GROMACS .gro file of N, CA and C in nm:
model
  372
    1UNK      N    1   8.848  -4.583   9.011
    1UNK     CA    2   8.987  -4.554   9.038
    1UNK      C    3   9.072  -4.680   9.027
    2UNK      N    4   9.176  -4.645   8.997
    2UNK     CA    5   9.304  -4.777   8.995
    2UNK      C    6   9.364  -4.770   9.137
    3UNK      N    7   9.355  -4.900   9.171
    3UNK     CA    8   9.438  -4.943   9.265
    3UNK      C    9   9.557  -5.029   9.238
    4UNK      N   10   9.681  -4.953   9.288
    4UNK     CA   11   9.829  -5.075   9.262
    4UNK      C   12   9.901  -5.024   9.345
    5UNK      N   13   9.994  -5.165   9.307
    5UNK     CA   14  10.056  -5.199   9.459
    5UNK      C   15  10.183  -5.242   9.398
    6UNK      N   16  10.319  -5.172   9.417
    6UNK     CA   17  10.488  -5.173   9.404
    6UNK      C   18  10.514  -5.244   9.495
    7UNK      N   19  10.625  -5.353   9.436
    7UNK     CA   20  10.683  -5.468   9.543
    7UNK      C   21  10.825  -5.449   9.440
    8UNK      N   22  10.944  -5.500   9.527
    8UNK     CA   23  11.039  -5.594   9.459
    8UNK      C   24  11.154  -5.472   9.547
    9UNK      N   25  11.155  -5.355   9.608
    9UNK     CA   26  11.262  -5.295   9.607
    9UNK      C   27  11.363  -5.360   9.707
   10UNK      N   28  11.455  -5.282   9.758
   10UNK     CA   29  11.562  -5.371   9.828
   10UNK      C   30  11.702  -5.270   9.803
   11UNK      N   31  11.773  -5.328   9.851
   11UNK     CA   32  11.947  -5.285   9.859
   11UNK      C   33  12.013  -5.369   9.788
   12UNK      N   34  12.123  -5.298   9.689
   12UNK     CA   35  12.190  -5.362   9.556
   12UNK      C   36  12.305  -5.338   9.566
   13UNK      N   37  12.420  -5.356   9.556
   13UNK     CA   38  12.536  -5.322   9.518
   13UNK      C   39  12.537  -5.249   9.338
   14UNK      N   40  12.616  -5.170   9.317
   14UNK     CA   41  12.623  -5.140   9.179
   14UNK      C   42  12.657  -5.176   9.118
   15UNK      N   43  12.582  -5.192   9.006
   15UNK     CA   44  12.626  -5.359   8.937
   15UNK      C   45  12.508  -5.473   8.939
   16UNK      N   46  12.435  -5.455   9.027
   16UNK     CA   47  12.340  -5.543   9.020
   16UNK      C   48  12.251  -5.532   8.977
   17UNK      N   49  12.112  -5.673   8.999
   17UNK     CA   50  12.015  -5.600   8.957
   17UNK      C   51  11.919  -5.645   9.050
   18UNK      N   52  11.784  -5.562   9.002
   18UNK     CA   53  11.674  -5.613   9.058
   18UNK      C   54  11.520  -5.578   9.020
   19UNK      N   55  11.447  -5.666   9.040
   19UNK     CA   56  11.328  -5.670   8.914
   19UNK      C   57  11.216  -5.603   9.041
   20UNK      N   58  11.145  -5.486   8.987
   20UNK     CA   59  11.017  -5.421   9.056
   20UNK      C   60  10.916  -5.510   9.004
   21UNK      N   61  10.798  -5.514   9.089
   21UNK     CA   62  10.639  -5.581   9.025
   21UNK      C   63  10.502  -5.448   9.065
   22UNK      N   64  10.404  -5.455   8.967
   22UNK     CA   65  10.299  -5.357   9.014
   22UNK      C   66  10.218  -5.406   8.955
   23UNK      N   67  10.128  -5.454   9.067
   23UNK     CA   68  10.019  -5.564   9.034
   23UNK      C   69   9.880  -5.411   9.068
   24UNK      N   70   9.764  -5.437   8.927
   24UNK     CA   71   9.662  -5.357   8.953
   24UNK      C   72   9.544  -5.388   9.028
   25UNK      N   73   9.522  -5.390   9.132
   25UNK     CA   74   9.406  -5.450   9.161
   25UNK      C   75   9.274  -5.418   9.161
   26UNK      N   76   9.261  -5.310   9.116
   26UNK     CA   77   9.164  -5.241   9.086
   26UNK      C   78   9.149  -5.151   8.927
   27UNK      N   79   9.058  -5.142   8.808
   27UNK     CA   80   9.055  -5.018   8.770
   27UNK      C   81   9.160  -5.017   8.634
   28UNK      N   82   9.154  -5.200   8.599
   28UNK     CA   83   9.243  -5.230   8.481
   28UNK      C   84   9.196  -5.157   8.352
   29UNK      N   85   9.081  -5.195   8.323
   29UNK     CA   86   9.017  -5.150   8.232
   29UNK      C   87   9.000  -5.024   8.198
   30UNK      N   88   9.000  -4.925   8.278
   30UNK     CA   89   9.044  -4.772   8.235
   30UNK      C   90   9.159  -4.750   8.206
   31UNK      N   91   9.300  -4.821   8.248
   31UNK     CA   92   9.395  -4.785   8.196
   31UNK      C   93   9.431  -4.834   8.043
   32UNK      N   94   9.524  -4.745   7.994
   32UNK     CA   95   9.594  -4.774   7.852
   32UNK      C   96   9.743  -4.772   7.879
   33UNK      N   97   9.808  -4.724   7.963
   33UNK     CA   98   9.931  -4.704   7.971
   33UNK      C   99  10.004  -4.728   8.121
   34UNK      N  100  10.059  -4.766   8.126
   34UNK     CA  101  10.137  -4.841   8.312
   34UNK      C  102  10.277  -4.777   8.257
   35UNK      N  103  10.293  -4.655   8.397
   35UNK     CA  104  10.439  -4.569   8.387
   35UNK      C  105  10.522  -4.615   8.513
   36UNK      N  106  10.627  -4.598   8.518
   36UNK     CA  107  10.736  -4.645   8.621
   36UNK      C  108  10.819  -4.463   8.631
   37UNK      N  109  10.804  -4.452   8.779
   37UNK     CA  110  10.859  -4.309   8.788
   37UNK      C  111  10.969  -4.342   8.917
   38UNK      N  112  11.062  -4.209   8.957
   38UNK     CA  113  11.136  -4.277   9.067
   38UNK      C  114  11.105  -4.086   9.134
   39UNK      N  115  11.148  -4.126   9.269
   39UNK     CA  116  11.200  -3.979   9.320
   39UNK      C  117  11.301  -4.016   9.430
   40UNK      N  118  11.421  -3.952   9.378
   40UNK     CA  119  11.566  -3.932   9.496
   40UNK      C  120  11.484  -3.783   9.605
   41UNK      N  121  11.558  -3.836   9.727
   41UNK     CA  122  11.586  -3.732   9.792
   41UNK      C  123  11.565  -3.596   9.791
   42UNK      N  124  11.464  -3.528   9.778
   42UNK     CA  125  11.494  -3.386   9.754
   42UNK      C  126  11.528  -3.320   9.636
   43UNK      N  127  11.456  -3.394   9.550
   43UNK     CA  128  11.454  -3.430   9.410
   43UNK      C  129  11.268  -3.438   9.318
   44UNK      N  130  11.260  -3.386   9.238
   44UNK     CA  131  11.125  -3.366   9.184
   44UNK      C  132  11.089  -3.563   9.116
   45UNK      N  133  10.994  -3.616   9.106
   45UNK     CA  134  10.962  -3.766   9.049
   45UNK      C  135  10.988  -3.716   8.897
   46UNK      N  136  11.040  -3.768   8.823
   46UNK     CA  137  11.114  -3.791   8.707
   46UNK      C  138  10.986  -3.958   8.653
   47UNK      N  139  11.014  -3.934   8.520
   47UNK     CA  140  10.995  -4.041   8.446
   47UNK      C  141  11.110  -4.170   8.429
   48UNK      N  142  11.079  -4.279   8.445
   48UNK     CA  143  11.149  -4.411   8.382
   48UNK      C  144  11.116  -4.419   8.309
   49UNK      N  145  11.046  -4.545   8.267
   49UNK     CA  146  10.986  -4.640   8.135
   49UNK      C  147  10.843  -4.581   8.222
   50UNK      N  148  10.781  -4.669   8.057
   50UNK     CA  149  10.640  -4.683   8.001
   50UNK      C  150  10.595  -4.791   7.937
   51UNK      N  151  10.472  -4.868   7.941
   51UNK     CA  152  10.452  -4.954   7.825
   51UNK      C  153  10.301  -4.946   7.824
   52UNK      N  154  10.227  -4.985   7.721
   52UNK     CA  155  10.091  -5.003   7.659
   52UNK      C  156  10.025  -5.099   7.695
   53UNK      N  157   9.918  -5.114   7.746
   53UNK     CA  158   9.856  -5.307   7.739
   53UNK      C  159   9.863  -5.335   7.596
   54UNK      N  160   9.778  -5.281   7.535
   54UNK     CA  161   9.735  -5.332   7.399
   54UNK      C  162   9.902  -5.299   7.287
   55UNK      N  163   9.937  -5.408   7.265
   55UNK     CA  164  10.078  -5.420   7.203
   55UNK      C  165  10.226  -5.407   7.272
   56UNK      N  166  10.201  -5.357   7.369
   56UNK     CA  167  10.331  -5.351   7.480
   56UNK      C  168  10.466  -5.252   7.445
   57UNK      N  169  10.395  -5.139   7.365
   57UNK     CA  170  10.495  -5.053   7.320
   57UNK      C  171  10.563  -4.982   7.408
   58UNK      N  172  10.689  -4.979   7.440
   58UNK     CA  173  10.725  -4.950   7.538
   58UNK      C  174  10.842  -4.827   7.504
   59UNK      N  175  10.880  -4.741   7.661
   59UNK     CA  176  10.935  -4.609   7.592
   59UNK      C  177  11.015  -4.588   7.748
   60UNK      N  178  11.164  -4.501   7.729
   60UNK     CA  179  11.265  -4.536   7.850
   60UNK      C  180  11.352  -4.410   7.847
   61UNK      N  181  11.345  -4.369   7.976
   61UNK     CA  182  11.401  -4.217   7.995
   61UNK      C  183  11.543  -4.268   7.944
   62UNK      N  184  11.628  -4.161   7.912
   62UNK     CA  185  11.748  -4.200   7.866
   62UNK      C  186  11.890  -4.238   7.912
   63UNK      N  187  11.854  -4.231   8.069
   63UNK     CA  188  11.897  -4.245   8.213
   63UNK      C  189  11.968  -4.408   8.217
   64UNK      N  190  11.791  -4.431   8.132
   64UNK     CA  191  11.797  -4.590   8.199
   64UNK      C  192  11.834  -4.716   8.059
   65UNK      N  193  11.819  -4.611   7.977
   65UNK     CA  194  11.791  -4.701   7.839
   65UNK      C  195  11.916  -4.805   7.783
   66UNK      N  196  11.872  -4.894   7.775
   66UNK     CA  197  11.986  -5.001   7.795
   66UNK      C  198  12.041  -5.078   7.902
   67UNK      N  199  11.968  -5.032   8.012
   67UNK     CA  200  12.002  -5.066   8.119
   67UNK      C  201  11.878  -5.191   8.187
   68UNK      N  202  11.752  -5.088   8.170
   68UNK     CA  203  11.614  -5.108   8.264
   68UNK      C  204  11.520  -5.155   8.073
   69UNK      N  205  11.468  -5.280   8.143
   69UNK     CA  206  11.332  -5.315   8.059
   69UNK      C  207  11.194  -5.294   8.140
   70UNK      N  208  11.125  -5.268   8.069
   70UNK     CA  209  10.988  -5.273   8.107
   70UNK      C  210  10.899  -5.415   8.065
   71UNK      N  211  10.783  -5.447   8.129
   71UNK     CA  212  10.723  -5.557   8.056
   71UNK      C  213  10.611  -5.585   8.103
   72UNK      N  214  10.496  -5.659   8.135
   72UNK     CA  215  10.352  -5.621   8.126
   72UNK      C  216  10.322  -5.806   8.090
   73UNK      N  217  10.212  -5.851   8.183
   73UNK     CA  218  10.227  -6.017   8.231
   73UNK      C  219  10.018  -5.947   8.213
   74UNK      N  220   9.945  -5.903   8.088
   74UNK     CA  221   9.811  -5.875   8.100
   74UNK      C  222   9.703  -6.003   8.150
   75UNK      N  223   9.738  -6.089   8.175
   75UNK     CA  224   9.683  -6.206   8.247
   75UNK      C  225   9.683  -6.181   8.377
   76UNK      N  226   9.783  -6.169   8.451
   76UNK     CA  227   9.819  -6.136   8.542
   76UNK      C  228   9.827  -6.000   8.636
   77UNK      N  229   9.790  -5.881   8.506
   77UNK     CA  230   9.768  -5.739   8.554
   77UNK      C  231   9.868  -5.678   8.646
   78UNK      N  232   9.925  -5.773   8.591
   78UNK     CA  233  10.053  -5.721   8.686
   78UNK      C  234  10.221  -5.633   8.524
   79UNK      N  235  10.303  -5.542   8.593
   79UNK     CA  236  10.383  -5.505   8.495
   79UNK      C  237  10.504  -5.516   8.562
   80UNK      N  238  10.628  -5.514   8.527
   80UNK     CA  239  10.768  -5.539   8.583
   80UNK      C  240  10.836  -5.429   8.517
   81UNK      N  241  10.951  -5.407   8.601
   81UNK     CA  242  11.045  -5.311   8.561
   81UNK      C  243  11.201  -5.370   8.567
   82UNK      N  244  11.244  -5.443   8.503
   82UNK     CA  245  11.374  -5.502   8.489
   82UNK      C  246  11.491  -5.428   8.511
   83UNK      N  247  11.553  -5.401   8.621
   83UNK     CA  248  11.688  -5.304   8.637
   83UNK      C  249  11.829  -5.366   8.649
   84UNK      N  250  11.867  -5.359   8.535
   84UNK     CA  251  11.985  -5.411   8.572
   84UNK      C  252  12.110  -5.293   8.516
   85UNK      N  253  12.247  -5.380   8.594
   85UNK     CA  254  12.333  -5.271   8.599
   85UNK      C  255  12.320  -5.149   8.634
   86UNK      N  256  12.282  -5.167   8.793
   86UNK     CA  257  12.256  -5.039   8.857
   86UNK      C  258  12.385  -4.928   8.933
   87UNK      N  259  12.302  -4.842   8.917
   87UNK     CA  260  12.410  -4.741   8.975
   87UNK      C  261  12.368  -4.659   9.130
   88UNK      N  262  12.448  -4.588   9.127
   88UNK     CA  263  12.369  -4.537   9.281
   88UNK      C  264  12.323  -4.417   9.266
   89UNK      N  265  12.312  -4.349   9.118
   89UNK     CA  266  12.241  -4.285   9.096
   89UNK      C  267  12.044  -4.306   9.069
   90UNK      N  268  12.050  -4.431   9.077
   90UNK     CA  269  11.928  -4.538   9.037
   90UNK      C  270  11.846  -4.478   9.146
   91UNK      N  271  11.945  -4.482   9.290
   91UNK     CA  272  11.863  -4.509   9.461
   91UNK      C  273  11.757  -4.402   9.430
   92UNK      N  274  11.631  -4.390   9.438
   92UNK     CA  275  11.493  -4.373   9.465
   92UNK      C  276  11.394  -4.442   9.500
   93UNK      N  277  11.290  -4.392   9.544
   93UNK     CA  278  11.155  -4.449   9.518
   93UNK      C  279  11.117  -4.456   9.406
   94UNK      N  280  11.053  -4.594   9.372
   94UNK     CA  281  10.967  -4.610   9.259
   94UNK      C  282  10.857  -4.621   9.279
   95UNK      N  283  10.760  -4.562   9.210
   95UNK     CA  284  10.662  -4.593   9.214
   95UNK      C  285  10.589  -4.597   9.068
   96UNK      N  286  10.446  -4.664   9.065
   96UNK     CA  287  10.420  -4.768   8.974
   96UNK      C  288  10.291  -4.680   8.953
   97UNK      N  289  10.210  -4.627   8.786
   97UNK     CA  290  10.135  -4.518   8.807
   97UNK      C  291  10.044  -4.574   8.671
   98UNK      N  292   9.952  -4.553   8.689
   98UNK     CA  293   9.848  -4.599   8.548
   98UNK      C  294   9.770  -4.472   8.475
   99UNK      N  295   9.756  -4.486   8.369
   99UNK     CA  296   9.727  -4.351   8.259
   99UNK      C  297   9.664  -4.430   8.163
  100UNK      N  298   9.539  -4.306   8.132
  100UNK     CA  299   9.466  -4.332   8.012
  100UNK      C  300   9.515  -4.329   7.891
  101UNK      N  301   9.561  -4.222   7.877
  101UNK     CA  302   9.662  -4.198   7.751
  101UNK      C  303   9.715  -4.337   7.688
  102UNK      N  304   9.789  -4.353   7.530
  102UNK     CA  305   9.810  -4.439   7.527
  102UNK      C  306   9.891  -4.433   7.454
  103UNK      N  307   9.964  -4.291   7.398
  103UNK     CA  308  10.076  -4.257   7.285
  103UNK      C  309  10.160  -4.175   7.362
  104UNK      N  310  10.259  -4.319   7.443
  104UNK     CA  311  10.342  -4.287   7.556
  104UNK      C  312  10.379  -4.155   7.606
  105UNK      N  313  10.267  -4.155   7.685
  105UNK     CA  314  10.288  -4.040   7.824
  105UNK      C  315  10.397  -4.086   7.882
  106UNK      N  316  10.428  -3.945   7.915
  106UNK     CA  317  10.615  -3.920   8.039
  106UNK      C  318  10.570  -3.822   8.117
  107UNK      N  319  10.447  -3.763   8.138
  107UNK     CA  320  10.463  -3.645   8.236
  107UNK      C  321  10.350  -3.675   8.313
  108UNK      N  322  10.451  -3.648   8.477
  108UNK     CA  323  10.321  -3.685   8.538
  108UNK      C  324  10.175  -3.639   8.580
  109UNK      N  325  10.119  -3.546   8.513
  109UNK     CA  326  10.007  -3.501   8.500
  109UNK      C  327   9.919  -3.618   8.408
  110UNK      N  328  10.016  -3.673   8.354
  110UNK     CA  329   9.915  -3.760   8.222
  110UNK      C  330   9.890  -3.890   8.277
  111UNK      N  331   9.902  -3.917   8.452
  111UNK     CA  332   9.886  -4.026   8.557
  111UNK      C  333   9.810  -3.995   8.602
  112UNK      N  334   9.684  -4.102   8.600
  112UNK     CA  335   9.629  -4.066   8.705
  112UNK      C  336   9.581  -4.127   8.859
  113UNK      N  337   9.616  -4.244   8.838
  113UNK     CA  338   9.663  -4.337   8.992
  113UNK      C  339   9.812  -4.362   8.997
  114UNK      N  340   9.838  -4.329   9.130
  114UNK     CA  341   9.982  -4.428   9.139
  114UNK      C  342   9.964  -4.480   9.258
  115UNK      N  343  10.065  -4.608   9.288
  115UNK     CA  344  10.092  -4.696   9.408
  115UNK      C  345  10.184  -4.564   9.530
  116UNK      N  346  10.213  -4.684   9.629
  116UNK     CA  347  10.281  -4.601   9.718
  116UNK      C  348  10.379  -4.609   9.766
  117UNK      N  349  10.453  -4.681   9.623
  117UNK     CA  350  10.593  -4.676   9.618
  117UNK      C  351  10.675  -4.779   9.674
  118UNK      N  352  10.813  -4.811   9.621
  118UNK     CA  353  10.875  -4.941   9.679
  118UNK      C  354  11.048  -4.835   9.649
  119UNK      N  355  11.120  -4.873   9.810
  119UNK     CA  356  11.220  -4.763   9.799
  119UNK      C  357  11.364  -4.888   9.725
  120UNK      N  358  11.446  -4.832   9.640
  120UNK     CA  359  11.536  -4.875   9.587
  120UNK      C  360  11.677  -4.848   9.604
  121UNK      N  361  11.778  -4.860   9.708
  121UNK     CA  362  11.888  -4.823   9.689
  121UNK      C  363  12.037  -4.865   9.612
  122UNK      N  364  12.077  -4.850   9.606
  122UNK     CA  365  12.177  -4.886   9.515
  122UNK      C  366  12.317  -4.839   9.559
  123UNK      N  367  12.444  -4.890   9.632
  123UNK     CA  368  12.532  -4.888   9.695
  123UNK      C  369  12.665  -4.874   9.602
  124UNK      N  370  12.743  -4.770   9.664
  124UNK     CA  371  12.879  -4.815   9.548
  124UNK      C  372  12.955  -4.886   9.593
   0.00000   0.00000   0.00000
């Protein structure tokens, strides 16, 4: 099994930014794909970004695109989620999810560990 662990969330004004981390500590080697998902309030978990170890191909709900980078430190086993120019539609939990798959999965059935989340708000 994969074990990971979401850090970086916090309170933002809109407009700002702020960088997530999801370090794997367990269970690298089965994965192919590291997904970034969020869930608001009373709200179903939705897809963010995606990226690949092997080449770092990366893929971005359309929410965020232009906004949020993804990126992947494979030394380090650790992946980042770059948010900037946030809105307060952003405010969720994120959480940080690893998949075998490797011809960018978006649904979360195609996860099969995730962390336990780092909450994100975003203020107007």
């Amino acid at each position: 099994q994969v074990h990971l662990v979401e850090s970086g969330g916090g309170l933002m004004q809109a407009g700002g930014s702020l960088r997530l981390s999801c370090v794997v500590l367990r269970g690298t080697s089965s994965s192919r794909s590291m997904g970034w998902f969020r869930q608001a309030p009373g709200k179903e978990r939705e897809f963010v970004a995606l990226i690949t170890w092997s080449g770092g191909s990366a893929y971005y709900a359309d929410s965020v695109k232009g906004r949020f980078a993804i990126s992947r430190d494979n030394a380090k086993n650790t992946v980042y989620l770059q948010m900037n120019s946030l809105k307060p539609e952003d405010t969720a939990v994120y959480y940080c999810a690893a998949s075998r798959a490797a011809a960018g999965p978006q649904s979360i059935s195609e996860y099969d560990s995730w962390g336990q989340g780092t909450q994100v708000t975003v203020s107007s």
